[in-house]
């Protein structure tokens, strides 16, 4: 247990006395709605929940396809001095160099400082870059090729700017609360859609030669109190997301497993606490879940100032602290000099520092950073857009050329237009769409159609909601190279067709709106109304929304605009640019609203993309990546807006368990307005011919054997004079260095408590060989989890007149009493000609059919009936069948941790290996239809 954990635990019981009188089931107002509770979550999602200590921190071994990168990294790190190793682990301080995060360098070996730069949708703080659709919008394409394409193009732009790590993608927040401020940066509250989108993005970014940093790990589900509750003291009081083990595995960890399996080389630990232990020093989530169970071979980077200790964090698995200083520009650091001291005095063992360095350098080799360098990198400055400026911006030092203004956009504009159109979701259409282009008068309404009067980049970090919404706010942004507004694109289209076009972009010009609506209707024209809802990161407040949204309504009194307009115009088409679900009740059933489109957060080509859809140049094929309900209460869980634990960490109990978004609607018996997975087309599709093919696969066995003992690379001399600040370096004020200030360690630390007698967590110094955990053994977890057990096929027919895309979706019911009604497990986006058919084919893996068992700490397949559904949304599932589980069941019926499953190889016995080998030799190739049981006889 770390010092922080000790302090917190001491504080917690006192703090909770005051909250214990809350009604059972909803201990904290507005965090969870009545009846939303998952029985499996009860024991875990409680106030004051603690996080078990897990030590030692696993050393990277080059598992999976990391072997070559590790071999190179070991050679490299073997040559390093102590301070050179420390330099890799520590940022030089906020705004001390040109990127948002910068490590030290190793000039002796020609190793440049690493540049870490936001964001998940493009290069932040740079010019001549592209603004891609946001995560939630690319997710709405449900298209693996586009996930990858966007990742690759973003990665290429980062590479050309000289960036080593792109700080994205995002799968935390997952999207537990509909109003969560940063949900739009991520993909979807469904872990499978999020996981697949994340994995393809990671591969794309890294194939372009740039490191991806999947973030924020983990349970960083809201902005309120992410860094502390007011009044914050020393950052100790960040919100605690309290979660049980089943929910952790079946929901929140799931997409991170996909990221690790896809090879993400870096993971950013988050600001919040998990079960009352800070994310970046949480040994359970970092050492155990990520590095042990998920076999993560890359490095953990802190979120910006999310590090709250030195030795504790290092022992709990943190590998790199960013931006290096304790608080922005504090000039102090938990790593840097202090990590050097900690290694010299033995509180951080050399093997742990060597592991940090090896993980970072292996990551660098894994994506071939050496082969992807550009001249004078980084060739931009985050802190000024002027050509010349200070290299050390905070210190106002080294005035030089800092921006080369290199245009890195390539042909990405065309890709972005197609991606945004593909992610546009048609929610309602009574025949108004597509527009013929022959309308005599086309009218556009709403601020959201027009440009921000201050220009597309007029508000820093997009921290305002002016004009058309094409990006949320915060660090998850990029500067627009241009922004095509709906107004200009639709106007250009109408004029090219010889039509007439007018607009009113003042939402409050009620009589003018009504008058134009009336004239448009009288000539049989189209009225297109644009509305939005915005959110972002908590350090910016827009219209009283502190990151998280205050409500789910559409901004700018849009309901009134629509009411006004529809009173006059019987052909009103509503287009929504929103960061997530919004309440559409006031107009959804209105017959004069002839179409509704969710156009997401589309990026720079917004206007062109929506015009392509409206005029039928692109047939909409996007599907909702979340549920649209009629009230926020239906989602089962919500933002914790008020601190509920005095000055201590607010307690956010994830009582709803796995029941978020559509799973909550199903459980609570709510009928969504527009369900998860829904999306219409200008054609229609029918589903038929469901078939299931069973595959033989090796038995689910635990990885065999143990790790080797912790390796060290090179020897660390304890002659302190060799680490004192070198006379040859000009010391920059307030810059973070690895050097000692004097030959005395205690004097160098400057810490009055230096040398205090403290017992570090049991096992944290254990460098002996360790067993692999049963669910682990390789990046992404036990490889057997990804064995394909079944392939489901179905025939999809385009029954309409135009070519169109259909996203066929495969859902499963796991059969246990406490399982969700259905969970998404696979999907494919198919382009089908009119009258033609296509075959939907989707694999089901062992993981897809498993539940998590806390007692055995492993996945198991229960004997409960597994039902498969195929259809066009989470509620339109015309095809269904059950799976023949004979031969693959690894647990009791019902399961879900109520009784320990009879897992055959829960220890790391050698039986695991031999049975895996024999079953795989007995198995037939994928594609066969032999009975499963034959492989196990
Ligand atoms: C955000 C991260 C971001 C970092 C650097 C943090 O506040 O949470 O997502 O990468 O800042 O800008
Ligand atoms: C920075 C962001 C960072 C945030 C942390 C802002 O000043 O621009 O990068 O995410 O602070 O709260």
Coordinates of C-alpha atoms in Angstrom, one line a residue, residues 156-624:
X156 CA 1.1 10.5 -40.7
X157 CA 0.4 14.1 -39.8
X158 CA 1.9 13.7 -36.3
X159 CA 4.9 12.0 -37.9
X160 CA 5.5 14.9 -40.4
X161 CA 5.4 17.4 -37.6
X162 CA 8.1 15.5 -35.8
X163 CA 5.9 14.0 -33.0
X164 CA 6.8 10.7 -31.3
X165 CA 3.6 10.0 -29.6
X166 CA 0.0 10.9 -30.5
X167 CA -2.0 11.3 -27.3
X168 CA -4.9 9.2 -28.5
X169 CA -7.1 7.3 -29.0
X170 CA -9.6 7.5 -26.1
X171 CA -11.6 4.6 -24.6
X172 CA -11.8 6.2 -21.2
X173 CA -14.3 7.8 -20.8
X174 CA -16.1 4.9 -22.2
X175 CA -19.3 6.9 -21.9
X176 CA -20.9 5.7 -18.7
X177 CA -22.9 9.0 -18.4
X178 CA -24.7 10.4 -21.4
X179 CA -23.6 13.9 -20.3
X180 CA -19.9 13.1 -19.8
X181 CA -17.8 16.0 -21.1
X182 CA -15.2 14.0 -23.0
X183 CA -17.4 11.2 -24.4
X184 CA -17.1 12.5 -27.9
X185 CA -13.3 12.1 -27.8
X186 CA -13.8 8.4 -27.4
X187 CA -15.9 6.1 -29.5
X188 CA -18.9 4.6 -27.9
X189 CA -20.3 3.4 -24.5
X190 CA -20.4 -0.1 -26.0
X191 CA -17.0 -1.8 -25.2
X192 CA -17.0 -3.9 -28.4
X193 CA -17.5 -1.0 -30.8
X194 CA -15.1 1.1 -28.7
X195 CA -12.6 -1.7 -28.6
X196 CA -12.6 -2.4 -32.3
X197 CA -12.5 1.3 -33.2
X198 CA -9.6 1.8 -30.8
X199 CA -7.6 -1.2 -32.0
X200 CA -7.9 -0.1 -35.7
X201 CA -7.0 3.4 -34.8
X202 CA -3.9 2.2 -32.8
X203 CA -2.8 0.1 -35.8
X204 CA -3.3 3.0 -38.2
X205 CA -1.4 5.5 -36.0
X206 CA 1.5 3.1 -35.4
X207 CA 1.7 1.8 -39.0
X208 CA 2.4 5.5 -39.8
X209 CA 5.4 5.3 -37.6
X210 CA 4.1 7.1 -34.5
X211 CA 3.5 5.8 -31.0
X212 CA -0.2 5.8 -29.9
X213 CA -1.1 6.6 -26.3
X214 CA -4.4 5.0 -25.5
X215 CA -6.1 7.0 -22.7
X216 CA -7.4 7.6 -20.0
X217 CA -6.7 4.5 -17.9
X218 CA -9.2 4.0 -16.3
X219 CA -12.8 4.9 -15.1
X220 CA -12.2 8.5 -16.0
X221 CA -15.9 8.9 -16.8
X222 CA -16.7 12.4 -15.9
X223 CA -15.0 15.8 -15.7
X224 CA -16.4 17.1 -12.4
X225 CA -13.8 16.4 -9.7
X226 CA -11.5 14.5 -12.0
X227 CA -8.6 16.3 -10.4
X228 CA -10.1 17.0 -7.1
X229 CA -13.1 18.2 -5.2
X230 CA -13.2 21.8 -4.1
X231 CA -11.3 22.8 -2.1
X232 CA -8.6 20.6 -3.6
X233 CA -5.5 20.1 -1.5
X234 CA -2.4 18.6 -3.0
X235 CA -4.5 16.8 -5.6
X236 CA -5.5 14.2 -3.0
X237 CA -9.1 14.5 -3.5
X238 CA -9.9 13.4 -7.0
X239 CA -13.1 11.6 -7.5
X240 CA -13.0 7.9 -6.8
X241 CA -14.8 5.7 -9.3
X242 CA -15.8 2.7 -7.2
X243 CA -16.3 -0.4 -9.3
X244 CA -16.6 -4.2 -8.9
X245 CA -14.3 -6.7 -10.6
X246 CA -16.9 -8.1 -13.0
X247 CA -17.9 -4.7 -14.3
X248 CA -14.2 -3.7 -14.6
X249 CA -13.5 -6.7 -16.8
X250 CA -16.8 -7.1 -18.8
X251 CA -17.1 -3.4 -19.5
X252 CA -14.3 -0.8 -18.8
X253 CA -11.2 -2.9 -19.2
X254 CA -12.5 -4.6 -22.4
X255 CA -11.5 -1.9 -24.9
X256 CA -8.1 -1.4 -23.2
X257 CA -7.5 -5.1 -23.8
X258 CA -8.2 -4.6 -27.5
X259 CA -5.8 -1.6 -27.5
X260 CA -3.0 -3.7 -25.9
X261 CA -3.6 -6.6 -28.2
X262 CA -3.5 -4.2 -31.2
X263 CA 0.0 -3.1 -29.9
X264 CA -0.7 0.3 -28.4
X265 CA 2.8 1.1 -27.1
X266 CA 1.7 3.6 -24.4
X267 CA -1.2 4.0 -22.1
X268 CA -2.0 7.2 -20.2
X269 CA -3.1 6.8 -16.6
X270 CA -5.9 9.1 -15.6
X271 CA -6.6 11.9 -13.1
X272 CA -9.3 10.1 -11.1
X273 CA -9.0 7.5 -8.4
X274 CA -10.1 3.9 -8.8
X275 CA -11.5 2.4 -5.6
X276 CA -9.9 5.2 -3.6
X277 CA -6.4 4.8 -5.1
X278 CA -5.0 7.4 -7.6
X279 CA -4.9 6.0 -11.1
X280 CA -1.2 6.7 -11.7
X281 CA -0.2 4.9 -8.5
X282 CA -2.8 2.2 -8.4
X283 CA -0.9 -1.0 -8.2
X284 CA -4.0 -3.0 -8.9
X285 CA -5.0 -1.4 -12.2
X286 CA -1.4 -0.8 -13.4
X287 CA 0.7 -3.7 -12.1
X288 CA -2.0 -6.4 -12.0
X289 CA -4.7 -5.6 -14.6
X290 CA -2.6 -3.8 -17.2
X291 CA 0.9 -5.2 -17.0
X292 CA 0.2 -8.6 -15.7
X293 CA -3.3 -9.7 -16.9
X294 CA -3.3 -7.8 -20.1
X295 CA 0.4 -8.4 -20.7
X296 CA 1.1 -4.8 -21.6
X297 CA 4.7 -4.5 -22.9
X298 CA 4.7 -0.7 -23.5
X299 CA 4.9 2.1 -21.0
X300 CA 2.4 3.9 -18.8
X301 CA 2.5 7.7 -19.1
X302 CA 0.8 9.9 -16.6
X303 CA -1.9 12.3 -17.5
X304 CA -0.7 15.9 -17.1
X305 CA 0.0 16.4 -13.5
X306 CA -1.8 13.2 -12.5
X307 CA 1.3 11.8 -10.8
X308 CA 0.9 12.2 -7.0
X309 CA 4.0 10.4 -5.7
X310 CA 7.5 9.3 -6.7
X311 CA 8.5 6.0 -5.3
X312 CA 4.9 4.8 -4.8
X313 CA 4.0 5.5 -8.4
X314 CA 7.2 3.9 -9.7
X315 CA 6.6 0.7 -7.6
X316 CA 2.9 0.7 -8.7
X317 CA 3.9 0.7 -12.4
X318 CA 4.0 4.3 -13.6
X319 CA 6.8 4.5 -16.2
X320 CA 6.8 8.1 -17.3
X321 CA 5.5 11.3 -15.6
X322 CA 4.1 14.1 -17.8
X323 CA 4.6 17.0 -18.2
X324 CA 7.3 16.3 -15.6
X325 CA 6.6 18.9 -13.0
X326 CA 4.4 18.2 -10.0
X327 CA 2.0 21.0 -10.9
X328 CA 2.2 23.0 -14.1
X329 CA 5.4 25.1 -13.9
X330 CA 6.1 24.2 -10.3
X331 CA 9.7 23.5 -11.1
X332 CA 9.5 20.4 -8.9
X333 CA 9.1 16.8 -9.9
X334 CA 8.4 13.4 -8.4
X335 CA 10.7 11.7 -10.9
X336 CA 13.8 13.5 -12.4
X337 CA 16.2 14.2 -9.6
X338 CA 14.1 12.4 -7.1
X339 CA 14.0 9.2 -9.2
X340 CA 17.8 9.4 -9.5
X341 CA 18.0 9.7 -5.7
X342 CA 15.5 6.9 -5.1
X343 CA 17.5 4.5 -7.3
X344 CA 20.8 5.5 -5.5
X345 CA 19.3 5.1 -2.1
X346 CA 17.6 1.8 -3.0
X347 CA 14.0 2.8 -2.6
X348 CA 13.4 2.2 -6.3
X349 CA 15.3 -0.9 -7.4
X350 CA 17.4 -0.6 -10.5
X351 CA 15.4 -3.3 -12.2
X352 CA 12.2 -1.1 -11.9
X353 CA 14.0 1.9 -13.5
X354 CA 15.5 -0.3 -16.1
X355 CA 12.1 -1.7 -16.9
X356 CA 10.7 1.8 -17.3
X357 CA 13.5 2.7 -19.7
X358 CA 13.3 -0.6 -21.6
X359 CA 9.5 -0.2 -22.0
X360 CA 9.8 3.3 -23.4
X361 CA 12.6 2.5 -25.8
X362 CA 11.0 -0.8 -26.9
X363 CA 7.8 1.3 -27.7
X364 CA 10.0 3.6 -29.8
X365 CA 11.4 0.7 -31.7
X366 CA 8.1 -1.2 -32.0
X367 CA 6.6 1.6 -34.2
X368 CA 10.0 2.1 -35.9
X369 CA 10.5 5.7 -34.7
X370 CA 14.1 5.5 -35.9
X371 CA 12.9 5.0 -39.5
X372 CA 10.3 7.7 -39.3
X373 CA 12.2 10.8 -38.2
X374 CA 11.8 14.2 -39.9
X375 CA 14.4 17.0 -40.0
X376 CA 14.4 19.5 -37.2
X377 CA 11.7 17.7 -35.2
X378 CA 9.5 19.0 -33.8
X379 CA 9.0 21.5 -36.5
X380 CA 6.2 23.4 -34.7
X381 CA 5.6 25.0 -31.3
X382 CA 2.5 24.4 -29.2
X383 CA 2.8 27.8 -27.6
X384 CA 2.9 30.3 -30.5
X385 CA 1.7 30.3 -34.1
X386 CA 4.4 32.9 -35.0
X387 CA 7.3 31.7 -37.1
X388 CA 9.8 32.9 -34.5
X389 CA 9.4 32.4 -30.7
X390 CA 11.0 31.0 -27.6
X391 CA 12.0 27.3 -27.8
X392 CA 11.7 27.3 -24.0
X393 CA 8.4 29.1 -23.9
X394 CA 7.8 29.2 -20.2
X395 CA 11.3 30.5 -19.5
X396 CA 11.3 33.0 -22.5
X397 CA 14.6 31.5 -23.6
X398 CA 16.2 30.7 -26.9
X399 CA 14.4 32.9 -29.4
X400 CA 14.5 31.2 -32.7
X401 CA 12.5 29.8 -35.6
X402 CA 9.9 27.6 -33.9
X403 CA 7.3 27.1 -36.6
X404 CA 8.2 25.8 -40.0
X405 CA 4.5 25.9 -41.1
X406 CA 4.8 22.6 -42.8
X407 CA 1.6 21.5 -44.5
X408 CA 1.1 17.8 -43.5
X409 CA -2.5 17.4 -44.7
X410 CA -2.0 15.4 -47.9
X411 CA -5.3 14.3 -49.3
X412 CA -6.9 13.9 -45.9
X413 CA -9.6 16.5 -46.7
X414 CA -11.2 14.1 -49.1
X415 CA -10.9 11.3 -46.6
X416 CA -12.4 13.4 -43.9
X417 CA -15.4 14.3 -46.1
X418 CA -16.1 10.7 -46.8
X419 CA -15.5 9.6 -43.2
X420 CA -17.9 12.3 -41.8
X421 CA -20.6 11.4 -44.4
X422 CA -20.1 7.7 -43.5
X423 CA -20.6 8.5 -39.8
X424 CA -23.8 10.5 -40.4
X425 CA -26.8 8.8 -39.1
X426 CA -30.3 9.1 -40.6
X427 CA -32.7 8.8 -37.7
X428 CA -36.1 9.7 -39.3
X429 CA -37.2 10.1 -42.9
X430 CA -40.8 10.3 -44.0
X431 CA -39.7 10.7 -47.6
X432 CA -38.2 14.2 -47.5
X433 CA -34.7 12.9 -48.2
X434 CA -32.8 12.8 -50.3
X435 CA -33.5 16.3 -51.6
X436 CA -33.9 16.3 -55.4
X437 CA -31.9 19.4 -55.9
X438 CA -34.9 20.8 -57.9
X439 CA -36.5 22.5 -54.9
X440 CA -37.4 26.0 -55.8
X441 CA -36.3 27.4 -52.5
X442 CA -34.0 25.8 -49.9
X443 CA -33.8 27.5 -46.5
X444 CA -31.3 26.9 -43.8
X445 CA -31.9 27.8 -40.1
X446 CA -29.8 28.0 -37.0
X447 CA -26.5 29.3 -35.7
X448 CA -25.2 25.8 -36.1
X449 CA -25.2 26.1 -39.8
X450 CA -22.9 29.1 -39.9
X451 CA -19.3 30.1 -39.0
X452 CA -18.2 31.3 -35.6
X453 CA -17.9 35.1 -36.1
X454 CA -14.5 34.7 -34.5
X455 CA -13.5 32.2 -37.1
X456 CA -13.3 28.4 -36.7
X457 CA -10.3 28.6 -34.3
X458 CA -11.6 31.8 -32.6
X459 CA -12.0 30.2 -29.2
X460 CA -8.9 28.6 -27.8
X461 CA -9.1 24.9 -27.5
X462 CA -12.6 25.4 -29.1
X463 CA -13.8 26.5 -25.7
X464 CA -17.1 28.1 -26.9
X465 CA -20.2 27.1 -28.8
X466 CA -20.4 29.7 -31.5
X467 CA -21.4 28.8 -35.0
X468 CA -21.4 25.3 -36.4
X469 CA -20.2 22.6 -34.0
X470 CA -17.5 20.5 -35.7
X471 CA -15.3 19.8 -32.6
X472 CA -15.9 19.7 -28.8
X473 CA -13.6 21.6 -26.5
X474 CA -10.5 20.9 -24.5
X475 CA -7.2 19.2 -25.2
X476 CA -8.9 16.7 -27.6
X477 CA -8.8 19.3 -30.4
X478 CA -6.8 20.5 -33.3
X479 CA -6.8 23.8 -35.2
X480 CA -9.0 23.8 -38.3
X481 CA -7.1 24.4 -41.5
X482 CA -10.5 25.6 -42.7
X483 CA -14.1 24.7 -41.8
X484 CA -16.6 24.2 -44.5
X485 CA -19.9 25.2 -42.9
X486 CA -23.2 23.6 -43.8
X487 CA -24.4 27.0 -44.8
X488 CA -21.8 27.5 -47.5
X489 CA -21.8 23.9 -48.8
X490 CA -25.6 23.7 -49.1
X491 CA -25.8 27.1 -50.7
X492 CA -23.2 26.1 -53.2
X493 CA -25.1 22.9 -54.0
X494 CA -28.4 24.7 -54.4
X495 CA -26.9 27.4 -56.6
X496 CA -25.2 24.9 -58.8
X497 CA -28.7 23.3 -59.4
X498 CA -30.2 26.7 -60.2
X499 CA -32.3 26.9 -57.1
X500 CA -33.0 29.7 -54.7
X501 CA -31.4 29.8 -51.2
X502 CA -31.9 31.8 -48.0
X503 CA -31.0 31.4 -44.4
X504 CA -31.6 32.8 -40.9
X505 CA -28.7 31.9 -38.6
X506 CA -29.9 33.8 -35.6
X507 CA -31.8 31.3 -33.4
X508 CA -33.8 34.0 -31.7
X509 CA -35.1 35.8 -34.8
X510 CA -38.4 34.1 -34.3
X511 CA -40.6 36.1 -36.7
X512 CA -37.9 36.1 -39.4
X513 CA -37.6 32.3 -39.1
X514 CA -41.3 31.8 -39.2
X515 CA -41.7 34.1 -42.3
X516 CA -38.9 32.3 -44.3
X517 CA -40.3 28.9 -43.2
X518 CA -43.8 29.9 -44.6
X519 CA -42.4 31.1 -47.9
X520 CA -40.3 28.0 -48.3
X521 CA -43.3 25.7 -47.6
X522 CA -45.5 27.6 -50.0
X523 CA -43.3 26.7 -52.9
X524 CA -42.7 23.1 -51.8
X525 CA -39.2 23.8 -50.7
X526 CA -37.1 22.4 -47.9
X527 CA -36.4 24.0 -44.4
X528 CA -33.2 22.6 -42.9
X529 CA -32.7 23.4 -39.2
X530 CA -29.3 23.0 -37.6
X531 CA -28.8 22.5 -33.8
X532 CA -26.0 21.4 -31.5
X533 CA -25.0 20.4 -28.1
X534 CA -21.4 20.8 -26.9
X535 CA -19.1 19.6 -24.1
X536 CA -15.5 19.2 -23.4
X537 CA -12.7 19.0 -20.9
X538 CA -13.3 20.3 -17.4
X539 CA -10.6 23.0 -17.4
X540 CA -12.9 25.1 -19.7
X541 CA -16.5 26.1 -18.8
X542 CA -18.9 27.0 -21.6
X543 CA -22.3 28.4 -20.7
X544 CA -21.9 27.1 -17.2
X545 CA -21.1 23.6 -18.4
X546 CA -17.9 22.6 -16.6
X547 CA -16.8 20.0 -19.1
X548 CA -19.7 17.7 -18.5
X549 CA -23.0 18.9 -19.9
X550 CA -25.6 20.2 -17.4
X551 CA -28.4 18.6 -19.3
X552 CA -29.2 16.8 -22.5
X553 CA -31.1 19.5 -24.2
X554 CA -30.1 21.0 -27.6
X555 CA -28.4 24.3 -27.1
X556 CA -29.5 27.7 -28.3
X557 CA -33.2 27.2 -27.6
X558 CA -33.3 24.9 -30.5
X559 CA -36.6 23.3 -29.5
X560 CA -38.3 26.7 -29.7
X561 CA -36.7 27.4 -33.1
X562 CA -38.0 24.1 -34.4
X563 CA -41.5 24.7 -32.9
X564 CA -41.6 28.1 -34.6
X565 CA -40.4 26.8 -37.9
X566 CA -42.6 23.7 -38.0
X567 CA -45.6 25.9 -37.4
X568 CA -45.0 27.3 -40.8
X569 CA -42.9 24.8 -42.7
X570 CA -44.3 21.2 -43.3
X571 CA -41.0 20.0 -44.6
X572 CA -38.6 20.7 -41.8
X573 CA -35.4 18.6 -41.8
X574 CA -33.5 18.7 -38.5
X575 CA -29.7 18.2 -38.5
X576 CA -28.0 17.7 -35.1
X577 CA -24.3 18.2 -34.4
X578 CA -24.0 16.8 -30.9
X579 CA -21.3 15.3 -28.6
X580 CA -23.8 12.6 -27.5
X581 CA -27.4 11.9 -26.8
X582 CA -29.9 14.8 -26.8
X583 CA -33.5 15.1 -26.0
X584 CA -35.6 15.3 -29.1
X585 CA -39.0 14.9 -27.6
X586 CA -40.4 18.2 -28.6
X587 CA -40.1 17.6 -32.3
X588 CA -39.4 13.9 -32.9
X589 CA -43.0 13.0 -33.6
X590 CA -44.0 16.2 -35.3
X591 CA -45.2 15.3 -38.8
X592 CA -43.8 18.5 -40.1
X593 CA -40.4 17.3 -39.1
X594 CA -39.9 15.1 -42.1
X595 CA -36.3 14.0 -41.4
X596 CA -33.8 14.0 -38.5
X597 CA -30.1 13.5 -39.0
X598 CA -27.4 13.0 -36.4
X599 CA -24.3 14.5 -38.1
X600 CA -22.0 14.0 -35.1
X601 CA -18.9 16.0 -34.6
X602 CA -17.7 15.9 -38.1
X603 CA -14.4 17.9 -38.3
X604 CA -13.3 20.3 -41.1
X605 CA -15.5 19.0 -43.9
X606 CA -18.7 19.3 -42.0
X607 CA -20.7 21.2 -44.7
X608 CA -19.6 19.0 -47.6
X609 CA -20.4 15.8 -45.7
X610 CA -23.9 16.8 -44.7
X611 CA -24.6 18.2 -48.2
X612 CA -23.5 14.8 -49.7
X613 CA -26.1 13.1 -47.4
X614 CA -28.9 15.6 -47.9
X615 CA -28.7 15.5 -51.7
X616 CA -28.2 11.8 -51.9
X617 CA -24.7 11.8 -53.2
X618 CA -23.9 9.6 -50.3
X619 CA -26.5 7.2 -49.1
X620 CA -26.4 7.3 -45.3
X621 CA -25.1 4.2 -43.7
X622 CA -24.0 5.3 -40.2
X623 CA -25.5 3.9 -37.1
X624 CA -25.9 5.5 -33.7

